Amino acid sequence: MEIKMKNIHMNRISKENVMQITIDEDINMPETKPDIVKILKSSAFPNLVQTRAMEEKLEISGKLEFSILYLTEEENHRINSLNGSIDFLELMNYENANKVSNIKCNIVVEDVSVKIINSRKLSLKAILLIKVLAEEMYDEEIMEDIEGVKEKVEVLKRSIELSHLVVNTNDTIRIKTELTVPNNKPNVDELLYKHFSLKNQDVRCVDNAINISGEMKAFVLYYGNGNSMIGSLEGTIPYSNKLDINGINDDMIACVEYRLGCVDVEVREDEDGESRILSIDAVIELDIKVYEDRTNEIISDIYSPIMDTKLVADNVEFDKILIKNYSKCKLNKNININTQGSKIMQICYADCQARVEETNILDGNIEVLGVATLNLIYIKDNDSEPLGTIKTDIPFSHIIEAGLEGKNVIYTVLPCVEQVITNMLSGEEVELKLNIGLDAIVKERIVENVIRSVEFEKMDSELLMKLPPIIGYVVHDGESLWDIAKKYHTTIEMIKKTNHMQNDKVEKGKKLLIISRVQY
């Protein structure tokens, strides 16, 4: 006897640990930097260096890259900046950490604040949320067919739609490009502040490849014209990459998580010897998964009319992708800015980062509750304090139509800010228009009874002889010909032949003549 099995390749999160840490560090000003009068803006970016598994713990090391814009007393150089990094090393309790093959670590800055201790010393405090996921790749076997059985065996099959994980990999996209300062802006003498973010990501499966594209939004604030004028440069850098992967086709579903890593900016001279070119080197980290929906034949039941059949079966969970949905949430809001007696002359830069804080199934749809954090840099009509900044959180909610009533599902929703538009309404009020993309993937958790093994043994002759050779039977509610044939040790074909039936359909109350103890 040969049993044909088929593997269904899947993934699941087997364990999740969350830890919050606080970084509290005093920072001394370098001798080359002027004294601090006021903090204008502070930001921080976590950079994971290593995750090392120990017996019952995880060692997580990284760097917190920080950038601080501040006000000085220098008359012709009122704005300055300080950039640096702080190393951190944390131990997380994690049972059997050294036995987990695939650990994913994500670090988010929940809050960062910088206070002045004195004109030459700062206190930086940052709260980091560290989330560690243990991702398990595994195969579940299903029984497809059975061959080579000498005795007569009846096999019942059914078709099920399941999602197979066909690709699970990490990759990177390297962006090396240049931005040129327009003629109406000053040369770049000193970089003050930089910010980069990813927008409008798109991923498509094609034959034997995945096409990934999007945009990187860039902003640089600098001193120009002999450090006497503040200038800014903003640009959108498109990127695209083709990942060659054998076996991929356009019917498959790709799910990609993006993370912008380190971005280096270098000032270079143009052909005229002027500092008007910004050389940009960036890395985008990709976590790629590709699924394929396949129709699978699975054996539901097996029996022999003349042999005793012993089955071993259990319930197994499978996944099927129900929805891969990309929806948009639009926000319009007027924001009043406390300019402390000054007026906004010009908005230099506006950027938003969105995060999902809570999701719920509501009337079969997915309710998304989140926060968009707006960062605004503007020029004021105040020579002693020419630059102003604001950081504010804007809550948002959105309903993703899904039709999930009565279904057991798991899902993820990834936000992406597509567009940020700001308009000055007055010297103290700004209009914000925001488009947030929500990329949702919903999997239905399907429970199937799967036969693991089957054995055939000689039937007890005494029990077999007790069965009446001919039976008059009335079909009960919910019964099938398979149920009746198995119960009375015959076959569906024999029942159909005896009762002159053209198909397998039977209804409650139908009278059947059944010949038991089939002989071969």
Short mmCIF file of C-alpha atoms in Angstrom, two decimals:
data_model
loop_
_atom_site.label_atom_id
_atom_site.label_comp_id
_atom_site.label_asym_id
_atom_site.label_seq_id
_atom_site.Cartn_x
_atom_site.Cartn_y
_atom_site.Cartn_z
CA MET A 1 0.00 0.00 0.00
CA GLU A 2 1.34 3.40 -1.00
CA ILE A 3 -0.07 6.59 0.51
CA LYS A 4 0.55 9.77 -1.45
CA MET A 5 1.00 12.79 0.80
CA LYS A 6 1.32 16.47 -0.12
CA ASN A 7 2.99 19.24 1.88
CA ILE A 8 1.27 22.58 2.44
CA HIS A 9 4.01 25.13 3.23
CA MET A 10 2.85 27.77 5.71
CA ASN A 11 4.09 30.30 8.24
CA ARG A 12 2.81 31.47 11.57
CA ILE A 13 3.86 33.63 14.49
CA SER A 14 4.51 31.14 17.26
CA LYS A 15 5.50 33.65 19.94
CA GLU A 16 5.48 37.39 20.51
CA ASN A 17 7.35 39.35 23.17
CA VAL A 18 7.11 43.10 23.75
CA MET A 19 9.43 45.19 25.90
CA GLN A 20 9.64 48.92 26.53
CA ILE A 21 13.00 50.45 27.36
CA THR A 22 14.11 53.96 28.27
CA ILE A 23 17.33 55.55 27.08
CA ASP A 24 18.40 58.40 29.36
CA GLU A 25 21.67 59.99 28.33
CA ASP A 26 23.48 63.28 28.94
CA ILE A 27 25.11 64.77 25.85
CA ASN A 28 28.02 67.17 26.01
CA MET A 29 28.31 69.71 23.22
CA PRO A 30 31.42 69.41 21.02
CA GLU A 31 33.82 72.33 21.25
CA THR A 32 33.10 73.22 17.61
CA LYS A 33 29.41 73.83 18.36
CA PRO A 34 28.03 77.08 19.76
CA ASP A 35 26.10 77.35 23.03
CA ILE A 36 22.47 76.24 23.19
CA VAL A 37 19.74 78.77 23.88
CA LYS A 38 16.61 76.82 22.92
CA ILE A 39 15.71 73.41 21.49
CA LEU A 40 13.73 73.77 18.26
CA LYS A 41 13.32 70.19 17.13
CA SER A 42 14.54 66.73 18.11
CA SER A 43 14.12 63.41 16.37
CA ALA A 44 15.51 59.90 16.79
CA PHE A 45 15.80 56.80 14.65
CA PRO A 46 16.56 53.29 16.00
CA ASN A 47 19.06 51.18 14.11
CA LEU A 48 19.12 47.48 15.04
CA VAL A 49 22.66 46.11 14.99
CA GLN A 50 22.27 42.53 16.21
CA THR A 51 19.86 40.09 17.81
CA ARG A 52 21.69 37.24 19.54
CA ALA A 53 19.85 34.23 20.97
CA MET A 54 20.94 32.84 24.32
CA GLU A 55 19.41 29.94 26.28
CA GLU A 56 16.52 31.82 27.88
CA LYS A 57 17.19 35.37 26.71
CA LEU A 58 17.66 37.53 23.66
CA GLU A 59 20.47 40.05 23.50
CA ILE A 60 19.36 43.06 21.44
CA SER A 61 21.95 45.67 20.50
CA GLY A 62 21.56 48.79 18.43
CA LYS A 63 22.14 52.50 17.99
CA LEU A 64 19.74 55.38 18.52
CA GLU A 65 20.58 57.97 15.89
CA PHE A 66 19.47 61.45 16.99
CA SER A 67 19.22 64.86 15.37
CA ILE A 68 18.69 68.12 17.26
CA LEU A 69 17.96 71.57 15.84
CA TYR A 70 18.63 74.36 18.30
CA LEU A 71 18.83 78.14 18.67
CA THR A 72 22.15 79.86 19.41
CA GLU A 73 23.20 83.36 20.44
CA GLU A 74 25.36 83.89 17.35
CA GLU A 75 23.86 86.83 15.51
CA ASN A 76 24.52 85.61 11.96
CA HIS A 77 24.21 81.93 12.75
CA ARG A 78 21.08 81.64 14.89
CA ILE A 79 20.26 78.03 13.95
CA ASN A 80 22.58 75.07 14.48
CA SER A 81 22.29 71.32 14.74
CA LEU A 82 23.75 68.40 16.62
CA ASN A 83 23.75 64.85 15.30
CA GLY A 84 25.01 61.71 16.96
CA SER A 85 24.18 58.23 18.18
CA ILE A 86 23.75 56.37 21.47
CA ASP A 87 24.55 52.67 21.75
CA PHE A 88 22.13 50.43 23.63
CA LEU A 89 22.20 46.80 24.73
CA GLU A 90 19.19 45.07 26.26
CA LEU A 91 18.36 41.55 27.45
CA MET A 92 14.83 40.25 26.89
CA ASN A 93 13.49 37.18 28.68
CA TYR A 94 12.60 34.73 25.92
CA GLU A 95 12.03 31.06 26.66
CA ASN A 96 14.00 28.66 24.43
CA ALA A 97 15.40 31.58 22.44
CA ASN A 98 18.31 29.48 21.18
CA LYS A 99 15.86 27.00 19.60
CA VAL A 100 14.01 29.57 17.47
CA SER A 101 15.25 29.61 13.88
CA ASN A 102 13.67 32.84 12.64
CA ILE A 103 13.42 35.83 14.98
CA LYS A 104 12.14 39.20 13.77
CA CYS A 105 12.89 42.27 15.87
CA ASN A 106 11.21 45.63 15.32
CA ILE A 107 12.10 48.77 17.27
CA VAL A 108 9.94 51.90 17.32
CA VAL A 109 10.64 55.24 18.99
CA GLU A 110 7.50 55.99 21.00
CA ASP A 111 8.74 59.29 22.37
CA VAL A 112 11.89 61.40 22.45
CA SER A 113 12.53 64.58 24.43
CA VAL A 114 15.60 66.76 24.83
CA LYS A 115 16.10 69.21 27.69
CA ILE A 116 18.81 71.78 28.33
CA ILE A 117 20.90 71.15 31.43
CA ASN A 118 23.13 74.12 30.65
CA SER A 119 24.37 75.85 27.53
CA ARG A 120 26.91 73.08 26.93
CA LYS A 121 24.98 70.02 28.05
CA LEU A 122 21.75 68.31 27.04
CA SER A 123 19.64 65.54 28.52
CA LEU A 124 18.08 63.15 25.97
CA LYS A 125 15.35 60.75 26.99
CA ALA A 126 13.81 58.28 24.53
CA ILE A 127 11.24 55.54 25.02
CA LEU A 128 11.69 52.58 22.66
CA LEU A 129 9.18 49.80 22.06
CA ILE A 130 10.88 46.54 21.12
CA LYS A 131 8.67 43.85 19.58
CA VAL A 132 10.14 40.41 18.92
CA LEU A 133 8.29 37.82 16.84
CA ALA A 134 9.23 34.18 16.47
CA GLU A 135 8.15 33.19 12.97
CA GLU A 136 7.81 29.48 12.33
CA MET A 137 7.95 27.96 8.86
CA TYR A 138 6.32 24.55 8.76
CA ASP A 139 4.67 21.97 6.54
CA GLU A 140 1.34 20.28 7.10
CA GLU A 141 0.75 17.01 5.25
CA ILE A 142 -2.52 16.10 3.58
CA MET A 143 -3.36 12.67 2.16
CA GLU A 144 -3.96 12.95 -1.59
CA ASP A 145 -4.38 9.32 -2.70
CA ILE A 146 -3.87 5.69 -1.78
CA GLU A 147 -2.53 3.06 -4.16
CA GLY A 148 -1.39 -0.55 -4.20
CA VAL A 149 -4.10 -1.98 -1.94
CA LYS A 150 -4.89 -5.60 -2.83
CA GLU A 151 -8.36 -5.54 -1.31
CA LYS A 152 -11.25 -3.33 -2.46
CA VAL A 153 -10.99 0.14 -0.89
CA GLU A 154 -13.44 3.04 -1.17
CA VAL A 155 -11.98 6.54 -1.10
CA LEU A 156 -13.89 9.80 -0.59
CA LYS A 157 -12.14 12.98 -1.71
CA ARG A 158 -12.92 16.66 -1.46
CA SER A 159 -11.35 19.83 -2.84
CA ILE A 160 -10.17 22.65 -0.58
CA GLU A 161 -8.71 26.05 -1.46
CA LEU A 162 -5.56 26.79 0.55
CA SER A 163 -2.83 29.44 0.40
CA HIS A 164 0.69 28.08 0.04
CA LEU A 165 3.71 30.13 1.13
CA VAL A 166 5.99 29.90 -1.92
CA VAL A 167 8.53 32.65 -1.10
CA ASN A 168 9.80 33.86 2.26
CA THR A 169 12.91 35.99 2.01
CA ASN A 170 14.60 39.25 2.98
CA ASP A 171 16.21 41.61 0.51
CA THR A 172 17.37 45.21 0.15
CA ILE A 173 17.06 47.99 -2.39
CA ARG A 174 20.01 50.37 -2.69
CA ILE A 175 19.24 53.92 -3.81
CA LYS A 176 22.20 55.98 -5.02
CA THR A 177 21.15 59.26 -6.59
CA GLU A 178 21.74 63.00 -6.60
CA LEU A 179 19.61 66.07 -5.94
CA THR A 180 20.65 69.37 -7.50
CA VAL A 181 19.92 72.68 -5.77
CA PRO A 182 17.75 74.89 -8.04
CA ASN A 183 19.20 78.17 -9.32
CA ASN A 184 16.90 80.25 -7.12
CA LYS A 185 18.34 78.70 -3.92
CA PRO A 186 21.70 79.37 -2.26
CA ASN A 187 24.71 77.04 -2.34
CA VAL A 188 25.00 74.45 0.43
CA ASP A 189 27.58 75.41 3.05
CA GLU A 190 26.43 73.40 6.07
CA LEU A 191 23.75 70.72 6.49
CA LEU A 192 21.44 71.37 9.42
CA TYR A 193 18.71 68.74 9.20
CA LYS A 194 17.63 65.90 6.92
CA HIS A 195 14.53 63.73 6.76
CA PHE A 196 13.60 60.88 4.44
CA SER A 197 10.43 58.80 4.22
CA LEU A 198 8.91 56.17 1.92
CA LYS A 199 5.72 56.82 -0.04
CA ASN A 200 3.46 55.10 -2.55
CA GLN A 201 4.95 51.62 -2.38
CA ASP A 202 3.75 49.11 -4.96
CA VAL A 203 4.55 45.43 -5.44
CA ARG A 204 3.49 43.17 -8.30
CA CYS A 205 4.20 39.56 -9.17
CA VAL A 206 5.13 38.84 -12.79
CA ASP A 207 6.53 35.75 -14.47
CA ASN A 208 9.60 34.63 -12.48
CA ALA A 209 10.03 37.99 -10.73
CA ILE A 210 8.61 40.54 -8.29
CA ASN A 211 8.50 44.21 -9.33
CA ILE A 212 8.84 46.61 -6.38
CA SER A 213 8.50 50.36 -6.80
CA GLY A 214 7.80 53.47 -4.78
CA GLU A 215 9.06 56.91 -3.87
CA MET A 216 11.47 58.25 -1.27
CA LYS A 217 10.63 61.76 -0.12
CA ALA A 218 13.69 63.85 0.77
CA PHE A 219 14.08 67.08 2.73
CA VAL A 220 17.29 68.89 3.64
CA LEU A 221 17.66 72.10 5.63
CA TYR A 222 20.99 73.92 5.28
CA TYR A 223 22.98 77.11 5.59
CA GLY A 224 24.00 78.82 2.38
CA ASN A 225 25.72 81.95 1.06
CA GLY A 226 28.54 81.88 3.57
CA ASN A 227 26.33 80.61 6.39
CA SER A 228 24.20 83.76 6.23
CA MET A 229 21.01 82.32 4.74
CA ILE A 230 18.84 79.30 5.58
CA GLY A 231 17.93 77.24 2.55
CA SER A 232 15.91 74.08 2.05
CA LEU A 233 15.70 71.44 -0.62
CA GLU A 234 12.83 69.03 -1.10
CA GLY A 235 12.50 66.28 -3.67
CA THR A 236 10.81 63.01 -4.53
CA ILE A 237 13.09 60.17 -5.59
CA PRO A 238 11.41 57.30 -7.45
CA TYR A 239 12.83 53.81 -7.08
CA SER A 240 12.12 50.45 -8.65
CA ASN A 241 13.67 47.04 -8.44
CA LYS A 242 13.07 43.67 -10.05
CA LEU A 243 13.76 40.61 -7.90
CA ASP A 244 14.23 37.51 -10.03
CA ILE A 245 12.58 34.50 -8.36
CA ASN A 246 11.92 31.33 -10.34
CA GLY A 247 8.37 30.01 -10.27
CA ILE A 248 6.62 33.31 -9.53
CA ASN A 249 3.63 34.24 -11.70
CA ASP A 250 1.15 37.11 -11.86
CA ASP A 251 -1.60 35.11 -10.11
CA MET A 252 0.38 35.01 -6.86
CA ILE A 253 -0.03 37.45 -3.97
CA ALA A 254 3.02 39.34 -2.69
CA CYS A 255 3.15 40.89 0.78
CA VAL A 256 6.12 43.17 1.44
CA GLU A 257 7.04 45.08 4.59
CA TYR A 258 9.35 48.06 3.98
CA ARG A 259 11.83 49.69 6.35
CA LEU A 260 14.03 52.64 5.44
CA GLY A 261 17.47 52.04 6.88
CA CYS A 262 20.44 54.36 7.03
CA VAL A 263 20.50 57.35 4.63
CA ASP A 264 23.80 59.14 4.00
CA VAL A 265 23.93 62.62 2.46
CA GLU A 266 27.13 64.17 1.10
CA VAL A 267 27.56 67.67 -0.34
CA ARG A 268 29.43 67.76 -3.64
CA GLU A 269 30.47 70.44 -6.09
CA ASP A 270 28.93 70.82 -9.53
CA GLU A 271 30.82 71.49 -12.78
CA ASP A 272 31.25 75.15 -11.81
CA GLY A 273 32.85 74.23 -8.48
CA GLU A 274 29.82 75.28 -6.44
CA SER A 275 28.34 73.17 -3.63
CA ARG A 276 24.98 72.49 -5.26
CA ILE A 277 24.79 68.71 -5.45
CA LEU A 278 23.57 66.39 -2.70
CA SER A 279 24.73 62.81 -3.12
CA ILE A 280 22.26 60.43 -1.46
CA ASP A 281 22.91 56.81 -0.51
CA ALA A 282 19.98 54.94 1.07
CA VAL A 283 19.03 51.34 1.84
CA ILE A 284 15.47 49.99 1.98
CA GLU A 285 15.06 46.72 3.86
CA LEU A 286 12.39 44.32 2.55
CA ASP A 287 10.59 41.43 4.22
CA ILE A 288 8.99 39.53 1.32
CA LYS A 289 6.36 36.82 1.39
CA VAL A 290 4.55 35.43 -1.66
CA TYR A 291 1.46 33.22 -1.47
CA GLU A 292 -0.32 31.13 -4.06
CA ASP A 293 -3.90 29.94 -3.80
CA ARG A 294 -4.13 26.30 -4.89
CA THR A 295 -6.96 23.79 -5.15
CA ASN A 296 -5.93 20.72 -3.18
CA GLU A 297 -7.44 17.24 -3.39
CA ILE A 298 -7.66 15.70 0.06
CA ILE A 299 -8.94 12.31 1.18
CA SER A 300 -11.86 12.81 3.56
CA ASP A 301 -12.61 9.18 4.36
CA ILE A 302 -11.50 5.61 3.54
CA TYR A 303 -13.07 2.25 4.18
CA SER A 304 -13.13 -1.31 2.86
CA PRO A 305 -16.43 -3.25 2.63
CA ILE A 306 -14.71 -6.49 3.59
CA MET A 307 -11.85 -5.27 5.80
CA ASP A 308 -11.78 -3.54 9.12
CA THR A 309 -10.43 -0.01 8.55
CA LYS A 310 -8.55 1.91 11.23
CA LEU A 311 -7.97 5.62 10.63
CA VAL A 312 -5.86 8.08 12.61
CA ALA A 313 -6.96 11.67 12.00
CA ASP A 314 -6.84 15.04 13.72
CA ASN A 315 -7.92 18.61 13.13
CA VAL A 316 -5.37 20.84 11.39
CA GLU A 317 -5.45 24.59 10.82
CA PHE A 318 -4.76 25.94 7.34
CA ASP A 319 -4.76 29.46 5.93
CA LYS A 320 -6.52 30.89 2.91
CA ILE A 321 -6.05 34.49 1.83
CA LEU A 322 -9.48 36.09 1.64
CA ILE A 323 -8.57 39.71 0.95
CA LYS A 324 -5.55 41.70 -0.20
CA ASN A 325 -6.99 45.19 0.04
CA TYR A 326 -5.48 48.64 -0.32
CA SER A 327 -7.77 51.43 0.83
CA LYS A 328 -7.27 55.14 1.42
CA CYS A 329 -8.14 57.29 4.39
CA LYS A 330 -8.36 61.06 3.80
CA LEU A 331 -7.95 63.65 6.55
CA ASN A 332 -8.59 67.41 6.40
CA LYS A 333 -7.75 69.47 9.46
CA ASN A 334 -6.96 73.07 10.32
CA ILE A 335 -4.11 73.39 12.82
CA ASN A 336 -3.54 76.43 15.01
CA ILE A 337 0.12 77.01 15.80
CA ASN A 338 1.38 78.84 18.86
CA THR A 339 4.06 81.02 17.26
CA GLN A 340 4.67 82.97 20.49
CA GLY A 341 3.85 86.36 19.00
CA SER A 342 5.51 85.75 15.63
CA LYS A 343 3.89 84.88 12.34
CA ILE A 344 4.52 82.08 9.87
CA MET A 345 6.18 83.46 6.76
CA GLN A 346 6.78 80.21 4.89
CA ILE A 347 6.33 76.48 5.42
CA CYS A 348 9.67 74.78 4.72
CA TYR A 349 8.63 71.19 5.19
CA ALA A 350 5.70 69.05 6.26
CA ASP A 351 5.76 65.29 6.77
CA CYS A 352 3.51 62.75 8.45
CA GLN A 353 4.13 59.29 9.85
CA ALA A 354 1.11 57.05 10.44
CA ARG A 355 0.77 54.16 12.84
CA VAL A 356 -2.09 51.77 13.55
CA GLU A 357 -2.89 51.59 17.25
CA GLU A 358 -5.95 49.32 17.27
CA THR A 359 -7.99 47.17 14.90
CA ASN A 360 -11.39 45.51 15.46
CA ILE A 361 -13.84 43.41 13.49
CA LEU A 362 -17.00 45.50 13.29
CA ASP A 363 -20.07 44.13 11.47
CA GLY A 364 -17.80 41.94 9.34
CA ASN A 365 -15.49 44.81 8.39
CA ILE A 366 -12.13 45.92 9.80
CA GLU A 367 -12.17 49.06 11.91
CA VAL A 368 -8.77 50.77 11.96
CA LEU A 369 -7.87 53.31 14.66
CA GLY A 370 -4.57 55.11 14.31
CA VAL A 371 -2.53 58.26 14.75
CA ALA A 372 -0.79 60.44 12.16
CA THR A 373 2.13 62.44 13.56
CA LEU A 374 2.67 65.73 11.72
CA ASN A 375 6.12 67.33 11.70
CA LEU A 376 6.19 70.91 10.42
CA ILE A 377 9.18 73.22 9.91
CA TYR A 378 8.48 76.85 9.08
CA ILE A 379 10.16 80.26 8.83
CA LYS A 380 8.98 83.02 11.17
CA ASP A 381 9.09 86.82 10.93
CA ASN A 382 11.52 86.94 13.84
CA ASP A 383 15.21 87.49 13.12
CA SER A 384 16.24 86.41 16.61
CA GLU A 385 14.37 83.10 16.21
CA PRO A 386 13.90 82.61 12.46
CA LEU A 387 12.82 78.98 12.52
CA GLY A 388 9.88 77.26 14.16
CA THR A 389 8.76 73.63 14.39
CA ILE A 390 5.67 71.78 15.48
CA LYS A 391 4.95 68.13 16.17
CA THR A 392 1.35 67.09 16.73
CA ASP A 393 -0.65 63.85 16.71
CA ILE A 394 -3.83 63.63 14.66
CA PRO A 395 -6.12 60.61 15.32
CA PHE A 396 -7.81 58.89 12.41
CA SER A 397 -10.25 56.05 11.89
CA HIS A 398 -11.22 54.06 8.83
CA ILE A 399 -13.43 51.11 7.91
CA ILE A 400 -12.03 48.50 5.51
CA GLU A 401 -14.92 46.66 3.89
CA ALA A 402 -14.18 42.96 4.20
CA GLY A 403 -17.35 40.84 4.59
CA LEU A 404 -15.92 38.68 7.39
CA GLU A 405 -19.16 37.75 9.16
CA GLY A 406 -18.91 34.36 10.84
CA LYS A 407 -15.34 33.68 9.71
CA ASN A 408 -12.30 32.87 11.79
CA VAL A 409 -9.67 35.27 10.45
CA ILE A 410 -6.24 36.69 11.17
CA TYR A 411 -5.15 39.92 9.54
CA THR A 412 -2.54 42.68 9.40
CA VAL A 413 -2.95 46.33 8.40
CA LEU A 414 0.12 48.33 7.37
CA PRO A 415 -0.20 52.13 7.03
CA CYS A 416 1.61 54.32 4.51
CA VAL A 417 1.29 58.09 4.13
CA GLU A 418 0.80 58.77 0.44
CA GLN A 419 0.43 62.53 0.33
CA VAL A 420 0.84 65.51 2.67
CA ILE A 421 -0.42 68.94 1.56
CA THR A 422 -0.22 72.05 3.75
CA ASN A 423 -1.64 75.51 3.01
CA MET A 424 -1.14 78.66 5.06
CA LEU A 425 -4.50 80.09 6.10
CA SER A 426 -2.95 82.85 8.19
CA GLY A 427 0.20 83.64 10.11
CA GLU A 428 -0.93 81.24 12.84
CA GLU A 429 -3.11 78.66 11.10
CA VAL A 430 -2.28 75.89 8.62
CA GLU A 431 -4.60 73.66 6.62
CA LEU A 432 -3.54 70.00 6.42
CA LYS A 433 -4.71 67.55 3.77
CA LEU A 434 -3.53 63.99 4.29
CA ASN A 435 -3.92 60.73 2.37
CA ILE A 436 -3.09 57.54 4.28
CA GLY A 437 -2.94 54.19 2.50
CA LEU A 438 -3.93 51.09 4.49
CA ASP A 439 -2.62 47.81 3.11
CA ALA A 440 -4.63 44.93 4.59
CA ILE A 441 -4.18 41.21 4.16
CA VAL A 442 -6.81 38.92 5.65
CA LYS A 443 -6.39 35.16 6.04
CA GLU A 444 -9.19 32.79 6.93
CA ARG A 445 -8.17 30.15 9.44
CA ILE A 446 -9.66 26.90 8.10
CA VAL A 447 -9.87 23.79 10.29
CA GLU A 448 -9.82 20.51 8.38
CA ASN A 449 -9.97 16.95 9.62
CA VAL A 450 -6.85 15.36 8.12
CA ILE A 451 -6.19 11.62 7.93
CA ARG A 452 -2.69 10.88 9.16
CA SER A 453 -2.58 7.10 8.65
CA VAL A 454 -4.76 4.13 7.64
CA GLU A 455 -4.54 0.40 8.36
CA PHE A 456 -6.64 -2.52 7.07
CA GLU A 457 -7.22 -5.67 9.08
CA LYS A 458 -9.23 -8.81 8.50
CA MET A 459 -12.82 -8.31 9.63
CA ASP A 460 -14.26 -10.39 12.43
CA SER A 461 -16.07 -13.22 10.59
CA GLU A 462 -18.70 -13.59 13.33
CA LEU A 463 -19.55 -9.88 13.13
CA LEU A 464 -19.71 -10.07 9.37
CA MET A 465 -22.10 -13.04 9.45
CA LYS A 466 -24.48 -11.17 11.75
CA LEU A 467 -25.10 -8.51 9.11
CA PRO A 468 -28.34 -9.15 7.16
CA PRO A 469 -27.58 -9.82 3.47
CA ILE A 470 -30.45 -7.66 2.20
CA ILE A 471 -31.71 -4.52 3.94
CA GLY A 472 -34.61 -2.18 3.28
CA TYR A 473 -33.47 1.28 4.33
CA VAL A 474 -35.10 4.71 4.61
CA VAL A 475 -32.69 7.62 4.22
CA HIS A 476 -32.39 9.89 7.27
CA ASP A 477 -31.97 13.65 7.22
CA GLY A 478 -28.41 14.67 6.29
CA GLU A 479 -27.27 11.21 5.21
CA SER A 480 -25.31 10.60 2.04
CA LEU A 481 -24.82 7.46 -0.03
CA TRP A 482 -21.26 7.35 1.31
CA ASP A 483 -22.52 7.20 4.92
CA ILE A 484 -24.99 4.42 4.11
CA ALA A 485 -22.55 2.35 2.03
CA LYS A 486 -19.86 2.54 4.71
CA LYS A 487 -22.32 1.63 7.47
CA TYR A 488 -23.56 -1.52 5.69
CA HIS A 489 -20.25 -2.68 4.20
CA THR A 490 -21.13 -2.13 0.58
CA THR A 491 -20.27 0.46 -2.07
CA ILE A 492 -21.97 3.50 -3.56
CA GLU A 493 -21.89 1.88 -7.00
CA MET A 494 -23.58 -1.27 -5.71
CA ILE A 495 -26.39 0.80 -4.09
CA LYS A 496 -26.89 2.82 -7.28
CA LYS A 497 -26.94 -0.31 -9.43
CA THR A 498 -29.38 -2.13 -7.17
CA ASN A 499 -31.73 0.87 -6.96
CA HIS A 500 -31.34 2.00 -10.60
CA MET A 501 -29.98 5.40 -9.56
CA GLN A 502 -28.31 7.76 -12.05
CA ASN A 503 -26.41 9.91 -9.51
CA ASP A 504 -25.29 10.04 -5.88
CA LYS A 505 -28.01 12.34 -4.61
CA VAL A 506 -30.46 11.04 -2.00
CA GLU A 507 -33.13 12.86 -0.04
CA LYS A 508 -34.66 12.28 3.35
CA GLY A 509 -37.32 9.54 3.22
CA LYS A 510 -36.01 7.81 0.08
CA LYS A 511 -36.33 4.02 0.27
CA LEU A 512 -33.30 1.95 -0.71
CA LEU A 513 -32.57 -1.73 -1.13
CA ILE A 514 -29.08 -2.51 0.19
CA ILE A 515 -27.14 -5.71 -0.43
CA SER A 516 -24.53 -6.10 2.29
CA ARG A 517 -21.46 -8.35 2.65
CA VAL A 518 -20.10 -7.64 -0.81
CA GLN A 519 -18.02 -10.54 -2.10
CA TYR A 520 -15.13 -10.12 -4.54
#
